[in-house]
Amino acid sequence: MTENDKLTEERIFEAATDVFVDKGMDGARMQDIASYAGINKALLHYYFRTKDQLFNAVFEMIARKILKKFAPVFDENLTIEAKIRFFFREHIAFLQENPKLPGFILNEINRNPARIKKLLKNIHFEKLWEKLYEQHKAELDNYNITEDTMPQLMVSIAAISVFPFAAKGLIEGILEKVGLDFNKFIEERKEFAAAFVIKAIKK
Amino acid sequence: MTENDKLTEERIFEAATDVFVDKGMDGARMQDIASYAGINKALLHYYFRTKDQLFNAVFEMIARKILKKFAPVFDENLTIEAKIRFFFREHIAFLQENPKLPGFILNEINRNPARIKKLLKNIHFEKLWEKLYEQHKAELDNYNITEDTMPQLMVSIAAISVFPFAAKGLIEGILEKVGLDFNKFIEERKEFAAAFVIKAIKK
DNA sequence: ATTAGGTTTAACCGAATGGTCAAAAGTATT
DNA sequence: AATACTTTTGACCATTCGGTTAAACCTAAT
């Protein structure tokens, strides 16, 4: 029973994840999720009372998954440059396996900015900030990184990693027209991005 | 009459633009657009037969508007560095006035990747490419730009400019938590981004 | 004043959608 | 086998939504 339970609920959850990520909250249909999970629509409401509830469960799971991917940046004991290389390699690899996540997340943040504030509440950026600073204090003399430009740098790094996936349709289209392959472009990007950023910040 | 015509149709179009950009195709409601334009819902269908037709009109207008903003990069007679500075200054300024466009465009591209291919059909990237190369042939010795890395560079530049707006809700939330203001962050970004990219590509 | 044209509206329609319900089916306990 | 409980289903409901229609309204020409 409890075994079968888990199976059904899990099947629903996975189906919901697929459909929501693909169509977004507004575009997703409960019937689609049910069909995709191979069950009756009423059973959806039996396990997750409303569409909102189901969506929230999916969204939170995905958000947690993503935040987890960022964590190593603050933990790993590496030099600045090694960390940058590590980040792009791991993060882009993650996005290669989940190429639709950026578009989904960005869109849903736009649709409901309040939700994200709730998620951010439990993260103490000042602490992470200080931790990061402590880790690399000695190195910083060799780089053009100040307290002012740090947020700019972080956003730029995120942008360089995430944007190609958020704009996949567009970039894929353009690359195709000049005879290039999106997947190869992404594969090369892991190295390019790291070198690019390192060069930009080095004194 | 024809004066009033223009006024009504224009009012509808502007209302539709606002609502579509805000809610996306799936989230937008014809009734909302009608109310926003101060007219009856039936009148919407009188001027634009279907929701799809209205949406396509809005989308194409916006796409054209954006592409126009990119054009100067290929025309202006400036050095590479001046062009990069010019681009970030102008493009970010444009996004400051239209902060919701990136999210809208990216989301709709995801929803219907076929549409973008149709739009790209009329743009000949190979020609723009060559034109750009001709313009800066003499300068290129001073920069680490090759045929291989050119697409990576272009995407990175776009990413650095567009991403903060596409992820506005998220970035705003994080900046707030460390006592920073999004608008100021963006204002400073014009200069930072240019310096960052120039430093990254300089030999 | 009447006619003819486009413009605007209220009322309505059918399909789709999120959600409910009562009954059926399945399972475990006694 | 009977009982009690959970899971699953088909049928159904209320509302929302894109879209239609016929009539009212407005304006200009005759």
Short mmCIF file of C-alpha atoms (C1' of nucleotides) in Angstrom, two decimals:
data_model
loop_
_atom_site.label_atom_id
_atom_site.label_comp_id
_atom_site.label_asym_id
_atom_site.label_seq_id
_atom_site.Cartn_x
_atom_site.Cartn_y
_atom_site.Cartn_z
CA MET A 1 0.00 0.00 0.00
CA THR A 2 2.33 2.62 1.27
CA GLU A 3 4.65 1.41 -1.46
CA ASN A 4 1.99 1.88 -4.11
CA ASP A 5 1.03 5.21 -2.55
CA LYS A 6 4.50 6.55 -2.98
CA LEU A 7 4.47 5.33 -6.52
CA THR A 8 1.26 7.10 -7.44
CA GLU A 9 2.09 10.32 -5.66
CA GLU A 10 5.54 10.28 -7.15
CA ARG A 11 4.23 9.62 -10.62
CA ILE A 12 1.87 12.56 -10.23
CA PHE A 13 4.66 14.78 -8.96
CA GLU A 14 6.97 13.90 -11.82
CA ALA A 15 4.26 14.37 -14.39
CA ALA A 16 3.38 17.72 -12.83
CA THR A 17 7.03 18.77 -12.89
CA ASP A 18 7.34 17.96 -16.57
CA VAL A 19 4.14 19.71 -17.57
CA PHE A 20 4.65 22.79 -15.40
CA VAL A 21 8.24 23.27 -16.53
CA ASP A 22 7.15 22.89 -20.11
CA LYS A 23 4.01 25.02 -20.12
CA GLY A 24 4.31 27.20 -17.04
CA MET A 25 1.60 27.60 -14.42
CA ASP A 26 -0.83 29.39 -16.74
CA GLY A 27 -0.31 27.09 -19.69
CA ALA A 28 -0.43 23.83 -17.76
CA ARG A 29 -3.68 21.85 -17.63
CA MET A 30 -4.63 19.53 -14.81
CA GLN A 31 -6.00 17.07 -17.34
CA ASP A 32 -2.63 17.00 -19.11
CA ILE A 33 -0.86 16.24 -15.87
CA ALA A 34 -3.34 13.49 -15.06
CA SER A 35 -3.04 11.91 -18.50
CA TYR A 36 0.72 12.21 -18.38
CA ALA A 37 0.72 10.40 -15.03
CA GLY A 38 -1.68 7.80 -16.39
CA ILE A 39 -4.40 8.48 -13.84
CA ASN A 40 -7.77 10.10 -13.39
CA LYS A 41 -8.04 13.84 -12.94
CA ALA A 42 -9.95 13.40 -9.70
CA LEU A 43 -7.00 11.52 -8.27
CA LEU A 44 -4.82 14.57 -8.78
CA HIS A 45 -7.09 16.51 -6.46
CA TYR A 46 -7.07 13.61 -4.05
CA TYR A 47 -3.30 13.88 -3.57
CA PHE A 48 -2.86 17.61 -4.15
CA ARG A 49 -6.03 19.50 -3.41
CA THR A 50 -5.61 22.35 -5.89
CA LYS A 51 -3.57 23.31 -8.91
CA ASP A 52 -1.88 26.01 -6.84
CA GLN A 53 -0.89 23.53 -4.18
CA LEU A 54 0.56 21.13 -6.74
CA PHE A 55 2.39 23.93 -8.49
CA ASN A 56 3.87 25.25 -5.27
CA ALA A 57 5.14 21.81 -4.36
CA VAL A 58 6.82 21.49 -7.75
CA PHE A 59 8.24 24.99 -7.70
CA GLU A 60 9.72 24.65 -4.23
CA MET A 61 11.33 21.35 -5.11
CA ILE A 62 12.95 22.88 -8.18
CA ALA A 63 14.07 26.00 -6.33
CA ARG A 64 15.68 23.85 -3.65
CA LYS A 65 17.40 21.77 -6.33
CA ILE A 66 18.87 24.88 -7.92
CA LEU A 67 20.01 26.54 -4.72
CA LYS A 68 21.76 23.30 -3.82
CA LYS A 69 23.78 23.61 -7.01
CA PHE A 70 25.04 27.03 -5.98
CA ALA A 71 26.10 25.97 -2.50
CA PRO A 72 29.55 24.50 -3.36
CA VAL A 73 30.74 27.96 -4.40
CA PHE A 74 30.69 28.95 -0.76
CA ASP A 75 32.05 25.70 0.61
CA GLU A 76 34.74 24.29 -1.62
CA ASN A 77 38.24 25.17 -0.57
CA LEU A 78 39.62 26.46 -3.84
CA THR A 79 41.34 29.52 -5.21
CA ILE A 80 39.23 32.20 -6.87
CA GLU A 81 40.19 31.04 -10.31
CA ALA A 82 39.63 27.37 -9.56
CA LYS A 83 36.26 28.25 -8.09
CA ILE A 84 35.22 30.15 -11.20
CA ARG A 85 36.24 27.24 -13.39
CA PHE A 86 34.49 24.83 -11.05
CA PHE A 87 31.31 26.88 -11.05
CA PHE A 88 30.95 27.19 -14.81
CA ARG A 89 31.80 23.56 -15.40
CA GLU A 90 29.34 22.24 -12.83
CA HIS A 91 26.60 24.79 -13.31
CA ILE A 92 26.49 24.61 -17.08
CA ALA A 93 26.59 20.81 -16.85
CA PHE A 94 23.58 20.98 -14.57
CA LEU A 95 21.75 23.20 -17.04
CA GLN A 96 22.65 20.87 -19.90
CA GLU A 97 20.63 18.25 -18.08
CA ASN A 98 17.85 20.66 -17.16
CA PRO A 99 17.78 23.11 -20.05
CA LYS A 100 14.22 24.25 -19.46
CA LEU A 101 14.65 25.21 -15.81
CA PRO A 102 15.96 28.75 -16.37
CA GLY A 103 13.05 29.78 -18.56
CA PHE A 104 10.60 28.23 -16.16
CA ILE A 105 12.06 29.83 -13.05
CA LEU A 106 12.53 33.26 -14.56
CA ASN A 107 9.01 33.28 -15.92
CA GLU A 108 7.42 32.21 -12.67
CA ILE A 109 9.44 34.76 -10.74
CA ASN A 110 8.06 37.40 -13.05
CA ARG A 111 4.55 36.09 -12.60
CA ASN A 112 4.79 36.11 -8.83
CA PRO A 113 7.72 38.11 -7.43
CA ALA A 114 6.38 37.72 -3.90
CA ARG A 115 7.11 34.00 -3.88
CA ILE A 116 10.81 34.53 -4.38
CA LYS A 117 11.11 36.90 -1.46
CA LYS A 118 9.69 34.18 0.75
CA LEU A 119 12.31 31.76 -0.56
CA LEU A 120 15.14 34.23 -0.02
CA LYS A 121 14.06 34.91 3.54
CA ASN A 122 15.96 31.92 4.91
CA ILE A 123 19.19 32.67 3.09
CA HIS A 124 21.54 35.03 4.86
CA PHE A 125 23.52 36.65 2.11
CA GLU A 126 25.51 38.84 4.45
CA LYS A 127 26.93 35.71 6.09
CA LEU A 128 27.72 34.02 2.80
CA TRP A 129 29.27 37.27 1.71
CA GLU A 130 31.57 37.47 4.72
CA LYS A 131 32.43 33.79 4.47
CA LEU A 132 33.43 34.26 0.87
CA TYR A 133 35.45 37.34 1.72
CA GLU A 134 37.29 35.54 4.53
CA GLN A 135 38.12 32.64 2.24
CA HIS A 136 39.73 34.80 -0.42
CA LYS A 137 41.01 37.78 1.55
CA ALA A 138 44.65 37.01 0.78
CA GLU A 139 44.03 36.53 -2.92
CA LEU A 140 42.03 39.67 -3.52
CA ASP A 141 45.09 41.87 -4.06
CA ASN A 142 45.57 40.22 -7.42
CA TYR A 143 42.08 41.00 -8.68
CA ASN A 144 39.95 44.02 -9.49
CA ILE A 145 37.19 43.08 -7.10
CA THR A 146 35.82 45.58 -4.63
CA GLU A 147 32.79 45.62 -2.39
CA ASP A 148 31.03 47.81 -4.96
CA THR A 149 31.68 45.60 -7.96
CA MET A 150 31.11 42.27 -6.23
CA PRO A 151 27.35 42.17 -6.91
CA GLN A 152 27.98 43.21 -10.51
CA LEU A 153 30.47 40.39 -10.86
CA MET A 154 28.17 37.79 -9.34
CA VAL A 155 25.25 38.78 -11.54
CA SER A 156 27.51 38.72 -14.58
CA ILE A 157 28.71 35.22 -13.79
CA ALA A 158 25.15 34.00 -13.32
CA ALA A 159 24.12 35.76 -16.51
CA ILE A 160 26.86 34.18 -18.61
CA SER A 161 25.91 30.73 -17.35
CA VAL A 162 22.14 30.94 -17.33
CA PHE A 163 21.24 33.24 -20.21
CA PRO A 164 22.07 30.88 -23.08
CA PHE A 165 19.52 28.43 -21.68
CA ALA A 166 16.91 31.06 -20.87
CA ALA A 167 17.19 32.28 -24.47
CA LYS A 168 17.81 28.85 -25.94
CA GLY A 169 15.21 29.12 -28.71
CA LEU A 170 16.66 32.38 -29.92
CA ILE A 171 20.33 31.48 -29.68
CA GLU A 172 19.79 28.07 -31.20
CA GLY A 173 18.04 29.76 -34.11
CA ILE A 174 20.85 32.22 -34.70
CA LEU A 175 23.61 29.64 -34.35
CA GLU A 176 21.84 27.37 -36.80
CA LYS A 177 21.80 30.14 -39.37
CA VAL A 178 25.58 30.44 -39.25
CA GLY A 179 26.06 26.67 -39.28
CA LEU A 180 26.81 26.13 -35.60
CA ASP A 181 25.41 23.62 -33.12
CA PHE A 182 23.88 24.72 -29.83
CA ASN A 183 25.13 21.73 -27.85
CA LYS A 184 28.68 22.19 -29.05
CA PHE A 185 28.39 25.89 -28.27
CA ILE A 186 27.37 25.06 -24.71
CA GLU A 187 30.09 22.48 -24.29
CA GLU A 188 32.72 25.04 -25.31
CA ARG A 189 31.11 27.64 -23.13
CA LYS A 190 32.23 25.95 -19.90
CA GLU A 191 35.84 26.80 -20.67
CA PHE A 192 35.22 30.07 -22.49
CA ALA A 193 33.13 31.54 -19.69
CA ALA A 194 35.70 30.74 -17.02
CA ALA A 195 38.57 32.17 -19.04
CA PHE A 196 36.51 35.22 -19.93
CA VAL A 197 35.61 36.09 -16.36
CA ILE A 198 39.06 35.38 -14.97
CA LYS A 199 40.65 37.60 -17.59
CA ALA A 200 38.14 40.34 -16.80
CA ILE A 201 38.87 40.48 -13.09
CA LYS A 202 42.63 39.89 -13.07
CA LYS A 203 44.76 42.89 -12.26
CA MET B 1 -13.93 59.13 -37.85
CA THR B 2 -10.70 57.89 -39.25
CA GLU B 3 -9.18 59.97 -36.50
CA ASN B 4 -11.33 58.25 -33.91
CA ASP B 5 -10.59 54.91 -35.57
CA LYS B 6 -6.91 55.31 -35.08
CA LEU B 7 -7.53 56.32 -31.54
CA THR B 8 -9.59 53.26 -30.68
CA GLU B 9 -7.38 50.80 -32.50
CA GLU B 10 -4.33 52.38 -30.96
CA ARG B 11 -5.85 52.32 -27.50
CA ILE B 12 -6.61 48.64 -27.94
CA PHE B 13 -3.11 47.95 -29.19
CA GLU B 14 -1.48 49.75 -26.30
CA ALA B 15 -3.72 48.05 -23.76
CA ALA B 16 -2.97 44.68 -25.36
CA THR B 17 0.74 45.41 -25.25
CA ASP B 18 0.61 46.23 -21.56
CA VAL B 19 -1.46 43.20 -20.62
CA PHE B 20 0.43 40.72 -22.80
CA VAL B 21 3.83 41.91 -21.60
CA ASP B 22 2.63 41.72 -18.03
CA LYS B 23 0.81 38.39 -18.09
CA GLY B 24 2.11 36.61 -21.17
CA MET B 25 -0.08 35.07 -23.84
CA ASP B 26 -1.46 32.34 -21.57
CA GLY B 27 -2.08 34.60 -18.60
CA ALA B 28 -3.65 37.48 -20.53
CA ARG B 29 -7.45 37.75 -20.70
CA MET B 30 -9.30 39.41 -23.55
CA GLN B 31 -11.67 40.93 -21.00
CA ASP B 32 -8.72 42.50 -19.17
CA ILE B 33 -7.44 44.04 -22.38
CA ALA B 34 -10.90 45.38 -23.20
CA SER B 35 -11.38 46.87 -19.75
CA TYR B 36 -7.88 48.31 -19.81
CA ALA B 37 -8.67 49.98 -23.14
CA GLY B 38 -11.99 51.20 -21.80
CA ILE B 39 -14.09 49.38 -24.39
CA ASN B 40 -16.33 46.40 -24.90
CA LYS B 41 -14.87 42.97 -25.39
CA ALA B 42 -16.74 42.54 -28.67
CA LEU B 43 -14.94 45.58 -30.02
CA LEU B 44 -11.63 43.83 -29.51
CA HIS B 45 -12.75 41.12 -31.88
CA TYR B 46 -14.01 43.75 -34.27
CA TYR B 47 -10.53 45.22 -34.69
CA PHE B 48 -8.46 42.08 -34.13
CA ARG B 49 -10.40 38.96 -34.97
CA THR B 50 -8.77 36.59 -32.49
CA LYS B 51 -6.55 36.61 -29.44
CA ASP B 52 -3.79 35.00 -31.48
CA GLN B 53 -4.00 37.71 -34.12
CA LEU B 54 -3.84 40.45 -31.51
CA PHE B 55 -0.96 38.75 -29.76
CA ASN B 56 0.99 38.28 -32.95
CA ALA B 57 0.58 41.95 -33.81
CA VAL B 58 1.88 42.95 -30.40
CA PHE B 59 4.73 40.47 -30.45
CA GLU B 60 5.94 41.48 -33.88
CA MET B 61 5.87 45.15 -32.97
CA ILE B 62 7.97 44.48 -29.88
CA ALA B 63 10.40 42.22 -31.72
CA ARG B 64 10.90 44.88 -34.36
CA LYS B 65 11.46 47.50 -31.67
CA ILE B 66 14.14 45.38 -30.04
CA LEU B 67 15.95 44.43 -33.23
CA LYS B 68 16.06 48.13 -34.11
CA LYS B 69 17.95 48.75 -30.88
CA PHE B 70 20.62 46.28 -31.89
CA ALA B 71 21.14 47.72 -35.36
CA PRO B 72 23.53 50.59 -34.45
CA VAL B 73 26.15 48.05 -33.39
CA PHE B 74 26.59 47.14 -37.03
CA ASP B 75 26.35 50.65 -38.40
CA GLU B 76 28.07 53.15 -36.15
CA ASN B 77 31.62 53.94 -37.14
CA LEU B 78 33.36 53.41 -33.83
CA THR B 79 36.28 51.46 -32.43
CA ILE B 80 35.57 48.11 -30.79
CA GLU B 81 35.86 49.57 -27.33
CA ALA B 82 33.70 52.57 -28.11
CA LYS B 83 31.12 50.26 -29.62
CA ILE B 84 31.01 48.10 -26.53
CA ARG B 85 30.58 51.15 -24.32
CA PHE B 86 27.96 52.50 -26.70
CA PHE B 87 26.06 49.24 -26.73
CA PHE B 88 25.83 48.79 -22.98
CA ARG B 89 24.92 52.41 -22.40
CA GLU B 90 22.17 52.45 -24.99
CA HIS B 91 20.88 48.95 -24.55
CA ILE B 92 20.64 49.04 -20.79
CA ALA B 93 19.02 52.47 -21.02
CA PHE B 94 16.44 50.95 -23.35
CA LEU B 95 15.79 48.14 -20.89
CA GLN B 96 15.49 50.60 -18.03
CA GLU B 97 12.52 52.03 -19.88
CA ASN B 98 11.16 48.60 -20.83
CA PRO B 99 12.18 46.39 -17.94
CA LYS B 100 9.54 43.75 -18.59
CA LEU B 101 10.40 43.12 -22.22
CA PRO B 102 13.18 40.56 -21.64
CA GLY B 103 11.01 38.31 -19.49
CA PHE B 104 8.16 38.58 -21.94
CA ILE B 105 10.24 37.85 -25.02
CA LEU B 106 12.20 34.98 -23.48
CA ASN B 107 9.05 33.36 -22.18
CA GLU B 108 7.20 33.61 -25.47
CA ILE B 109 10.19 32.26 -27.35
CA ASN B 110 10.11 29.27 -25.05
CA ARG B 111 6.39 28.86 -25.57
CA ASN B 112 6.67 28.96 -29.33
CA PRO B 113 10.21 28.52 -30.68
CA ALA B 114 8.89 28.27 -34.24
CA ARG B 115 7.87 31.93 -34.24
CA ILE B 116 11.40 33.13 -33.67
CA LYS B 117 12.77 31.15 -36.60
CA LYS B 118 10.31 32.95 -38.84
CA LEU B 119 11.53 36.28 -37.49
CA LEU B 120 15.19 35.36 -37.99
CA LYS B 121 14.57 34.30 -41.57
CA ASN B 122 14.92 37.82 -42.91
CA ILE B 123 18.11 38.63 -41.05
CA HIS B 124 21.30 37.59 -42.78
CA PHE B 125 23.76 37.04 -39.99
CA GLU B 126 26.56 35.99 -42.30
CA LYS B 127 26.43 39.42 -43.93
CA LEU B 128 26.31 41.29 -40.63
CA TRP B 129 29.16 39.11 -39.51
CA GLU B 130 31.34 39.97 -42.48
CA LYS B 131 30.43 43.63 -42.24
CA LEU B 132 31.48 43.67 -38.61
CA TYR B 133 34.70 41.84 -39.43
CA GLU B 134 35.56 44.29 -42.21
CA GLN B 135 34.95 47.24 -39.92
CA HIS B 136 37.31 46.04 -37.24
CA LYS B 137 39.83 43.98 -39.17
CA ALA B 138 42.67 46.33 -38.35
CA GLU B 139 41.89 46.46 -34.67
CA LEU B 140 41.52 42.75 -34.08
CA ASP B 141 45.24 42.19 -33.47
CA ASN B 142 44.86 43.88 -30.12
CA TYR B 143 42.10 41.57 -28.91
CA ASN B 144 41.58 37.91 -28.13
CA ILE B 145 38.72 37.51 -30.55
CA THR B 146 38.69 34.66 -33.04
CA GLU B 147 36.02 33.25 -35.31
CA ASP B 148 35.44 30.50 -32.76
CA THR B 149 34.95 32.74 -29.77
CA MET B 150 32.96 35.45 -31.50
CA PRO B 151 29.54 33.83 -30.88
CA GLN B 152 30.53 33.17 -27.26
CA LEU B 153 31.46 36.81 -26.88
CA MET B 154 28.26 38.09 -28.45
CA VAL B 155 26.07 35.88 -26.29
CA SER B 156 28.00 36.95 -23.22
CA ILE B 157 27.49 40.60 -24.02
CA ALA B 158 23.78 40.08 -24.53
CA ALA B 159 23.61 38.03 -21.35
CA ILE B 160 25.30 40.67 -19.23
CA SER B 161 22.91 43.31 -20.50
CA VAL B 162 19.65 41.41 -20.57
CA PHE B 163 19.84 38.94 -17.71
CA PRO B 164 19.47 41.42 -14.83
CA PHE B 165 16.11 42.43 -16.27
CA ALA B 166 14.99 38.91 -17.12
CA ALA B 167 15.73 37.94 -13.52
CA LYS B 168 14.70 41.27 -12.03
CA GLY B 169 12.47 39.86 -9.32
CA LEU B 170 15.23 37.59 -8.06
CA ILE B 171 18.10 40.07 -8.26
CA GLU B 172 16.03 42.86 -6.76
CA GLY B 173 15.19 40.55 -3.86
CA ILE B 174 18.81 39.63 -3.22
CA LEU B 175 20.11 43.19 -3.55
CA GLU B 176 17.46 44.40 -1.13
CA LYS B 177 18.65 41.90 1.44
CA VAL B 178 22.15 43.36 1.39
CA GLY B 179 20.86 46.95 1.41
CA LEU B 180 21.34 47.77 -2.26
CA ASP B 181 19.00 49.39 -4.77
CA PHE B 182 18.17 47.71 -8.09
CA ASN B 183 17.95 50.95 -10.06
CA LYS B 184 21.30 52.14 -8.82
CA PHE B 185 22.75 48.72 -9.57
CA ILE B 186 21.52 49.00 -13.15
CA GLU B 187 22.77 52.54 -13.55
CA GLU B 188 26.25 51.46 -12.46
CA ARG B 189 26.05 48.41 -14.67
CA LYS B 190 26.33 50.44 -17.87
CA GLU B 191 29.91 51.34 -17.05
CA PHE B 192 30.82 48.14 -15.24
CA ALA B 193 29.67 45.89 -18.05
CA ALA B 194 31.64 47.78 -20.69
CA ALA B 195 34.82 47.80 -18.63
CA PHE B 196 34.34 44.15 -17.75
CA VAL B 197 33.99 42.98 -21.33
CA ILE B 198 36.77 45.18 -22.68
CA LYS B 199 39.15 43.92 -20.03
CA ALA B 200 38.17 40.35 -20.83
CA ILE B 201 38.94 40.56 -24.53
CA LYS B 202 42.00 42.81 -24.51
CA LYS B 203 45.32 41.13 -25.28
"C1'" DA C 1 -35.50 63.60 -42.78
"C1'" DT C 2 -33.84 59.48 -44.77
"C1'" DT C 3 -30.49 56.40 -45.98
"C1'" DA C 4 -26.23 54.01 -45.77
"C1'" DG C 5 -21.92 53.20 -43.66
"C1'" DG C 6 -19.07 52.00 -40.15
"C1'" DT C 7 -18.67 51.68 -34.89
"C1'" DT C 8 -20.03 50.11 -30.29
"C1'" DT C 9 -22.66 47.52 -27.08
"C1'" DA C 10 -25.31 43.99 -24.26
"C1'" DA C 11 -26.53 39.57 -24.31
"C1'" DC C 12 -25.45 35.22 -25.43
"C1'" DC C 13 -22.95 30.58 -26.82
"C1'" DG C 14 -20.12 26.54 -26.68
"C1'" DA C 15 -15.99 24.66 -25.17
"C1'" DA C 16 -12.60 24.19 -21.78
"C1'" DT C 17 -11.13 24.14 -17.10
"C1'" DG C 18 -10.51 23.56 -12.08
"C1'" DG C 19 -12.79 21.21 -8.89
"C1'" DT C 20 -16.42 17.95 -6.48
"C1'" DC C 21 -19.02 13.77 -5.33
"C1'" DA C 22 -20.83 9.45 -4.74
"C1'" DA C 23 -20.02 5.09 -5.87
"C1'" DA C 24 -16.83 1.33 -7.18
"C1'" DA C 25 -12.59 -1.19 -6.48
"C1'" DG C 26 -8.97 -2.65 -3.79
"C1'" DT C 27 -6.73 -3.89 0.65
"C1'" DA C 28 -6.00 -5.00 5.44
"C1'" DT C 29 -8.03 -6.52 9.92
"C1'" DT C 30 -10.98 -9.29 12.55
"C1'" DA D 1 -16.74 -13.82 5.26
"C1'" DA D 2 -17.70 -9.31 7.19
"C1'" DT D 3 -16.15 -4.84 8.29
"C1'" DA D 4 -13.67 -0.73 7.87
"C1'" DC D 5 -10.60 2.00 5.47
"C1'" DT D 6 -8.09 3.96 1.60
"C1'" DT D 7 -7.55 4.52 -3.37
"C1'" DT D 8 -9.46 5.19 -7.90
"C1'" DT D 9 -12.94 6.30 -11.12
"C1'" DG D 10 -16.75 8.30 -14.16
"C1'" DA D 11 -20.00 11.56 -14.15
"C1'" DC D 12 -21.03 15.96 -13.03
"C1'" DC D 13 -20.93 21.17 -11.66
"C1'" DA D 14 -19.91 26.11 -11.76
"C1'" DT D 15 -17.16 29.30 -13.72
"C1'" DT D 16 -14.26 31.30 -16.99
"C1'" DC D 17 -12.95 32.30 -21.45
"C1'" DG D 18 -12.63 33.25 -26.40
"C1'" DG D 19 -15.69 34.33 -29.65
"C1'" DT D 20 -20.48 35.58 -32.03
"C1'" DT D 21 -24.72 38.05 -33.04
"C1'" DA D 22 -28.20 41.22 -33.59
"C1'" DA D 23 -29.46 45.40 -32.48
"C1'" DA D 24 -28.40 50.21 -31.07
"C1'" DC D 25 -25.64 54.20 -32.01
"C1'" DC D 26 -23.22 57.63 -34.44
"C1'" DT D 27 -21.89 60.29 -38.46
"C1'" DA D 28 -21.85 61.93 -43.12
"C1'" DA D 29 -23.97 62.15 -47.65
"C1'" DT D 30 -28.29 62.75 -50.28
#
